[in-house]
Amino acid sequence: MKNMTFQLDKQRREPLYVQLYRQIKQEITNGRLVYGEQLPSKRKIADYLTLSLNTVETAYGQLLAEGYIESRARKGFFVHFHTEQFFIQNQKTPLSPVTKIERYFRYDLNPHRVDTALFPFSRYKKTVKNSLSAANRHLLCLGEKQGESVLREQIRQYLYASRGVSCSIEQIVLGAGVETCINQLILLFDQRYPGQCLQYAMEQYGYPVVEQLLMLFGKPLLKLPLFNQAFRSEPKIDLQLLVQSAVNILYLTPSHQYPYGNILSVNERHQLLEWAHRQDDRYIIEDDYDSEFRYIGKPIPSLQHLDSSLSTQSKVIYLGSFSKLLMPSLRVTFMVLPLSLLPLYQSTFGLLNNTVPRLTQHILAQFMQSGEFEKHIHKMRTNYRKKMELLCRLLQPYRHVIRYHGEHSGFYLLLDLYQESRSVAQLQMLAEKCGIKLYPVKQHNTDKKYFSFGFGNLEHDELHEAVALLMNAWGYEGEAAA
């Protein structure tokens, strides 16, 4: 038994043939048994280890099946594995330890966190259980390229009822996240206008991932700055700069513009549509971010609705997502394409299967069809509205040092520390010392101190404590109500 030592434990629950197989395999992969070296015969190793011949045959059979050894007629078994071709030899130096440690915060004021406490687990579980049955075994196969018709029909009905979006299910495309849809749109426009250097524009504080994607594709990008108008209390994007530019594709969030939470007025929406219709190569990508969570009046009709009511040649691509409506981990985004872009989309991306799992689509469609989705949205809108009202009341005594914006929609407030002389970094450090993670809004060419105060994942008592801790950390004292 040259070069081979084995330690088999007959008291272990692991079968003896598995123990033998593992130890021979280890000898080979570690290089102690080299390519071409002959192994002991089955009978010889069985006698040496006092094992049954069947046990050794089973271990050798597994090694043969995996290609570690080969059998040569009338000669025996030989190592058939080149260690140096598959593995880097073990190094004596230890692996570098992972140095990044996630810090724990008592309160994480992430403006994108949703309230998971009110998720309808039992109802959603029932929908999942109903979907996982032999009657739905067709869901194990690949589905429709643009997404399942049953889900696209539910989305069509929902969009028409809640956002005024008018479309057919053929115009709806599903994707795993906004990034997937934006990626496809960039490629689609390149196909529609080959050889043309298309220019893009987005809001100054628009979705960073979209900006990074455009930069990755090497697209010229104009960031539309915010400016103050004498008759408005909050800054608006500079539409005049857009009109004067050579931009072809505009990406924006007209129903909830970050960070102020502004909503584009009807007049501004008409200006945008007029701009888009002046040239064939101009389009607007409308990301309907946070449109459902509006606390004063009804949700503003979408830009796509306004465009379709004014023209038969739509210039708006509508983007929506279930991340805020249901759960971020669902990763289901949808876009509504103008009819003019649909044939090119189907010919360009017709070879690609949909990026959203078919079973996920079916479960979501059934959840919407049952009416539970609509109930959940109504419950969450009431929940977030009450939290927003509470946060505004808690901050009211500090209005002499803090202004806030965006109280009419969404689940974060923009805090403006307009009397503050300390730096953003200093204020953030003070907050972290008391266990609060803050999210500053990066400013360009200004010394304003802006922070997003997200409250979606906080309970009412936690909001009370988080505000008190933060104000104390910054040394702010509340003023009594007049």
PDB file of N, CA and C in Angstrom, residues 234-281:
ATOM      1  N   GLU A 234     -39.965  75.680  -3.951  1.00  0.00           N
ATOM      2  CA  GLU A 234     -39.009  74.601  -4.129  1.00  0.00           C
ATOM      3  C   GLU A 234     -38.422  74.636  -5.536  1.00  0.00           C
ATOM      4  N   PRO A 235     -37.142  74.246  -5.692  1.00  0.00           N
ATOM      5  CA  PRO A 235     -36.503  74.274  -7.014  1.00  0.00           C
ATOM      6  C   PRO A 235     -37.163  73.314  -8.000  1.00  0.00           C
ATOM      7  N   LYS A 236     -37.067  73.674  -9.277  1.00  0.00           N
ATOM      8  CA  LYS A 236     -37.584  72.829 -10.352  1.00  0.00           C
ATOM      9  C   LYS A 236     -36.449  72.577 -11.351  1.00  0.00           C
ATOM     10  N   ILE A 237     -36.609  71.530 -12.169  1.00  0.00           N
ATOM     11  CA  ILE A 237     -35.568  71.262 -13.159  1.00  0.00           C
ATOM     12  C   ILE A 237     -35.616  72.316 -14.258  1.00  0.00           C
ATOM     13  N   ASP A 238     -34.489  72.556 -14.858  1.00  0.00           N
ATOM     14  CA  ASP A 238     -34.347  73.599 -15.867  1.00  0.00           C
ATOM     15  C   ASP A 238     -34.757  73.047 -17.239  1.00  0.00           C
ATOM     16  N   LEU A 239     -36.036  73.212 -17.580  1.00  0.00           N
ATOM     17  CA  LEU A 239     -36.528  72.724 -18.861  1.00  0.00           C
ATOM     18  C   LEU A 239     -36.010  73.560 -20.019  1.00  0.00           C
ATOM     19  N   GLN A 240     -35.681  74.830 -19.760  1.00  0.00           N
ATOM     20  CA  GLN A 240     -35.168  75.690 -20.818  1.00  0.00           C
ATOM     21  C   GLN A 240     -33.824  75.183 -21.316  1.00  0.00           C
ATOM     22  N   LEU A 241     -33.013  74.681 -20.395  1.00  0.00           N
ATOM     23  CA  LEU A 241     -31.723  74.106 -20.775  1.00  0.00           C
ATOM     24  C   LEU A 241     -31.928  72.889 -21.675  1.00  0.00           C
ATOM     25  N   LEU A 242     -32.958  72.101 -21.384  1.00  0.00           N
ATOM     26  CA  LEU A 242     -33.264  70.934 -22.212  1.00  0.00           C
ATOM     27  C   LEU A 242     -33.632  71.362 -23.626  1.00  0.00           C
ATOM     28  N   VAL A 243     -34.460  72.379 -23.743  1.00  0.00           N
ATOM     29  CA  VAL A 243     -34.908  72.863 -25.053  1.00  0.00           C
ATOM     30  C   VAL A 243     -33.736  73.374 -25.885  1.00  0.00           C
ATOM     31  N   GLN A 244     -32.786  74.005 -25.230  1.00  0.00           N
ATOM     32  CA  GLN A 244     -31.642  74.592 -25.936  1.00  0.00           C
ATOM     33  C   GLN A 244     -30.552  73.575 -26.258  1.00  0.00           C
ATOM     34  N   SER A 245     -30.665  72.365 -25.735  1.00  0.00           N
ATOM     35  CA  SER A 245     -29.617  71.353 -25.897  1.00  0.00           C
ATOM     36  C   SER A 245     -29.888  70.483 -27.121  1.00  0.00           C
ATOM     37  N   ALA A 246     -28.961  69.541 -27.370  1.00  0.00           N
ATOM     38  CA  ALA A 246     -29.107  68.590 -28.476  1.00  0.00           C
ATOM     39  C   ALA A 246     -29.525  67.218 -27.966  1.00  0.00           C
ATOM     40  N   VAL A 247     -30.210  67.194 -26.831  1.00  0.00           N
ATOM     41  CA  VAL A 247     -30.607  65.938 -26.207  1.00  0.00           C
ATOM     42  C   VAL A 247     -31.661  65.222 -27.043  1.00  0.00           C
ATOM     43  N   ASN A 248     -31.528  63.879 -27.111  1.00  0.00           N
ATOM     44  CA  ASN A 248     -32.510  63.054 -27.822  1.00  0.00           C
ATOM     45  C   ASN A 248     -33.410  62.274 -26.871  1.00  0.00           C
ATOM     46  N   ILE A 249     -32.812  61.721 -25.805  1.00  0.00           N
ATOM     47  CA  ILE A 249     -33.555  60.850 -24.891  1.00  0.00           C
ATOM     48  C   ILE A 249     -33.506  61.446 -23.483  1.00  0.00           C
ATOM     49  N   LEU A 250     -34.688  61.676 -22.908  1.00  0.00           N
ATOM     50  CA  LEU A 250     -34.783  62.245 -21.564  1.00  0.00           C
ATOM     51  C   LEU A 250     -35.331  61.198 -20.606  1.00  0.00           C
ATOM     52  N   TYR A 251     -34.592  60.943 -19.529  1.00  0.00           N
ATOM     53  CA  TYR A 251     -35.051  60.061 -18.451  1.00  0.00           C
ATOM     54  C   TYR A 251     -35.385  60.925 -17.248  1.00  0.00           C
ATOM     55  N   LEU A 252     -36.611  60.800 -16.728  1.00  0.00           N
ATOM     56  CA  LEU A 252     -36.974  61.592 -15.552  1.00  0.00           C
ATOM     57  C   LEU A 252     -38.094  60.926 -14.760  1.00  0.00           C
ATOM     58  N   THR A 253     -38.315  61.449 -13.547  1.00  0.00           N
ATOM     59  CA  THR A 253     -39.348  60.952 -12.633  1.00  0.00           C
ATOM     60  C   THR A 253     -40.334  62.091 -12.362  1.00  0.00           C
ATOM     61  N   PRO A 254     -41.282  62.324 -13.255  1.00  0.00           N
ATOM     62  CA  PRO A 254     -42.146  63.509 -13.146  1.00  0.00           C
ATOM     63  C   PRO A 254     -43.105  63.495 -11.966  1.00  0.00           C
ATOM     64  N   SER A 255     -43.394  62.315 -11.397  1.00  0.00           N
ATOM     65  CA  SER A 255     -44.371  62.246 -10.309  1.00  0.00           C
ATOM     66  C   SER A 255     -43.748  62.355  -8.924  1.00  0.00           C
ATOM     67  N   HIS A 256     -42.426  62.259  -8.843  1.00  0.00           N
ATOM     68  CA  HIS A 256     -41.760  62.390  -7.543  1.00  0.00           C
ATOM     69  C   HIS A 256     -40.278  62.606  -7.784  1.00  0.00           C
ATOM     70  N   GLN A 257     -39.907  63.874  -7.961  1.00  0.00           N
ATOM     71  CA  GLN A 257     -38.535  64.195  -8.324  1.00  0.00           C
ATOM     72  C   GLN A 257     -37.657  64.279  -7.085  1.00  0.00           C
ATOM     73  N   TYR A 258     -36.622  63.450  -7.084  1.00  0.00           N
ATOM     74  CA  TYR A 258     -35.693  63.416  -5.960  1.00  0.00           C
ATOM     75  C   TYR A 258     -34.775  64.644  -6.032  1.00  0.00           C
ATOM     76  N   PRO A 259     -34.444  65.266  -4.881  1.00  0.00           N
ATOM     77  CA  PRO A 259     -34.790  64.883  -3.515  1.00  0.00           C
ATOM     78  C   PRO A 259     -35.983  65.642  -2.932  1.00  0.00           C
ATOM     79  N   TYR A 260     -36.492  66.671  -3.647  1.00  0.00           N
ATOM     80  CA  TYR A 260     -37.513  67.535  -3.065  1.00  0.00           C
ATOM     81  C   TYR A 260     -38.907  66.922  -3.076  1.00  0.00           C
ATOM     82  N   GLY A 261     -39.097  65.862  -3.875  1.00  0.00           N
ATOM     83  CA  GLY A 261     -40.425  65.270  -3.957  1.00  0.00           C
ATOM     84  C   GLY A 261     -41.370  66.067  -4.824  1.00  0.00           C
ATOM     85  N   ASN A 262     -40.835  66.904  -5.721  1.00  0.00           N
ATOM     86  CA  ASN A 262     -41.672  67.738  -6.579  1.00  0.00           C
ATOM     87  C   ASN A 262     -42.455  66.902  -7.585  1.00  0.00           C
ATOM     88  N   ILE A 263     -43.533  67.480  -8.062  1.00  0.00           N
ATOM     89  CA  ILE A 263     -44.329  66.883  -9.124  1.00  0.00           C
ATOM     90  C   ILE A 263     -44.383  67.866 -10.280  1.00  0.00           C
ATOM     91  N   LEU A 264     -44.083  67.386 -11.480  1.00  0.00           N
ATOM     92  CA  LEU A 264     -44.151  68.267 -12.645  1.00  0.00           C
ATOM     93  C   LEU A 264     -45.588  68.710 -12.877  1.00  0.00           C
ATOM     94  N   SER A 265     -45.779  69.995 -13.079  1.00  0.00           N
ATOM     95  CA  SER A 265     -47.115  70.526 -13.329  1.00  0.00           C
ATOM     96  C   SER A 265     -47.591  70.121 -14.724  1.00  0.00           C
ATOM     97  N   VAL A 266     -48.873  70.298 -14.973  1.00  0.00           N
ATOM     98  CA  VAL A 266     -49.440  69.977 -16.283  1.00  0.00           C
ATOM     99  C   VAL A 266     -48.780  70.826 -17.371  1.00  0.00           C
ATOM    100  N   ASN A 267     -48.537  72.095 -17.079  1.00  0.00           N
ATOM    101  CA  ASN A 267     -47.885  72.969 -18.068  1.00  0.00           C
ATOM    102  C   ASN A 267     -46.490  72.467 -18.405  1.00  0.00           C
ATOM    103  N   GLU A 268     -45.742  72.063 -17.385  1.00  0.00           N
ATOM    104  CA  GLU A 268     -44.396  71.543 -17.617  1.00  0.00           C
ATOM    105  C   GLU A 268     -44.439  70.232 -18.402  1.00  0.00           C
ATOM    106  N   ARG A 269     -45.428  69.412 -18.147  1.00  0.00           N
ATOM    107  CA  ARG A 269     -45.571  68.159 -18.886  1.00  0.00           C
ATOM    108  C   ARG A 269     -45.871  68.427 -20.359  1.00  0.00           C
ATOM    109  N   HIS A 270     -46.705  69.430 -20.618  1.00  0.00           N
ATOM    110  CA  HIS A 270     -46.992  69.810 -22.002  1.00  0.00           C
ATOM    111  C   HIS A 270     -45.729  70.317 -22.702  1.00  0.00           C
ATOM    112  N   GLN A 271     -44.904  71.068 -21.966  1.00  0.00           N
ATOM    113  CA  GLN A 271     -43.647  71.562 -22.545  1.00  0.00           C
ATOM    114  C   GLN A 271     -42.744  70.389 -22.945  1.00  0.00           C
ATOM    115  N   LEU A 272     -42.673  69.386 -22.075  1.00  0.00           N
ATOM    116  CA  LEU A 272     -41.839  68.228 -22.368  1.00  0.00           C
ATOM    117  C   LEU A 272     -42.349  67.469 -23.588  1.00  0.00           C
ATOM    118  N   LEU A 273     -43.649  67.280 -23.675  1.00  0.00           N
ATOM    119  CA  LEU A 273     -44.207  66.558 -24.809  1.00  0.00           C
ATOM    120  C   LEU A 273     -44.024  67.341 -26.108  1.00  0.00           C
ATOM    121  N   GLU A 274     -44.170  68.644 -26.014  1.00  0.00           N
ATOM    122  CA  GLU A 274     -43.938  69.481 -27.198  1.00  0.00           C
ATOM    123  C   GLU A 274     -42.483  69.356 -27.658  1.00  0.00           C
ATOM    124  N   TRP A 275     -41.561  69.341 -26.706  1.00  0.00           N
ATOM    125  CA  TRP A 275     -40.139  69.157 -27.038  1.00  0.00           C
ATOM    126  C   TRP A 275     -39.918  67.811 -27.725  1.00  0.00           C
ATOM    127  N   ALA A 276     -40.516  66.741 -27.187  1.00  0.00           N
ATOM    128  CA  ALA A 276     -40.297  65.403 -27.730  1.00  0.00           C
ATOM    129  C   ALA A 276     -40.855  65.255 -29.142  1.00  0.00           C
ATOM    130  N   HIS A 277     -41.966  65.903 -29.427  1.00  0.00           N
ATOM    131  CA  HIS A 277     -42.624  65.733 -30.730  1.00  0.00           C
ATOM    132  C   HIS A 277     -42.002  66.598 -31.836  1.00  0.00           C
ATOM    133  N   ARG A 278     -41.076  67.452 -31.485  1.00  0.00           N
ATOM    134  CA  ARG A 278     -40.453  68.309 -32.508  1.00  0.00           C
ATOM    135  C   ARG A 278     -39.524  67.527 -33.427  1.00  0.00           C
ATOM    136  N   GLN A 279     -38.941  66.433 -32.929  1.00  0.00           N
ATOM    137  CA  GLN A 279     -38.015  65.636 -33.732  1.00  0.00           C
ATOM    138  C   GLN A 279     -38.352  64.156 -33.603  1.00  0.00           C
ATOM    139  N   ASP A 280     -38.096  63.431 -34.704  1.00  0.00           N
ATOM    140  CA  ASP A 280     -38.374  61.997 -34.706  1.00  0.00           C
ATOM    141  C   ASP A 280     -37.515  61.241 -33.711  1.00  0.00           C
ATOM    142  N   ASP A 281     -36.288  61.689 -33.474  1.00  0.00           N
ATOM    143  CA  ASP A 281     -35.352  60.954 -32.617  1.00  0.00           C
ATOM    144  C   ASP A 281     -35.375  61.409 -31.163  1.00  0.00           C
TER     145      ASP A 281
END
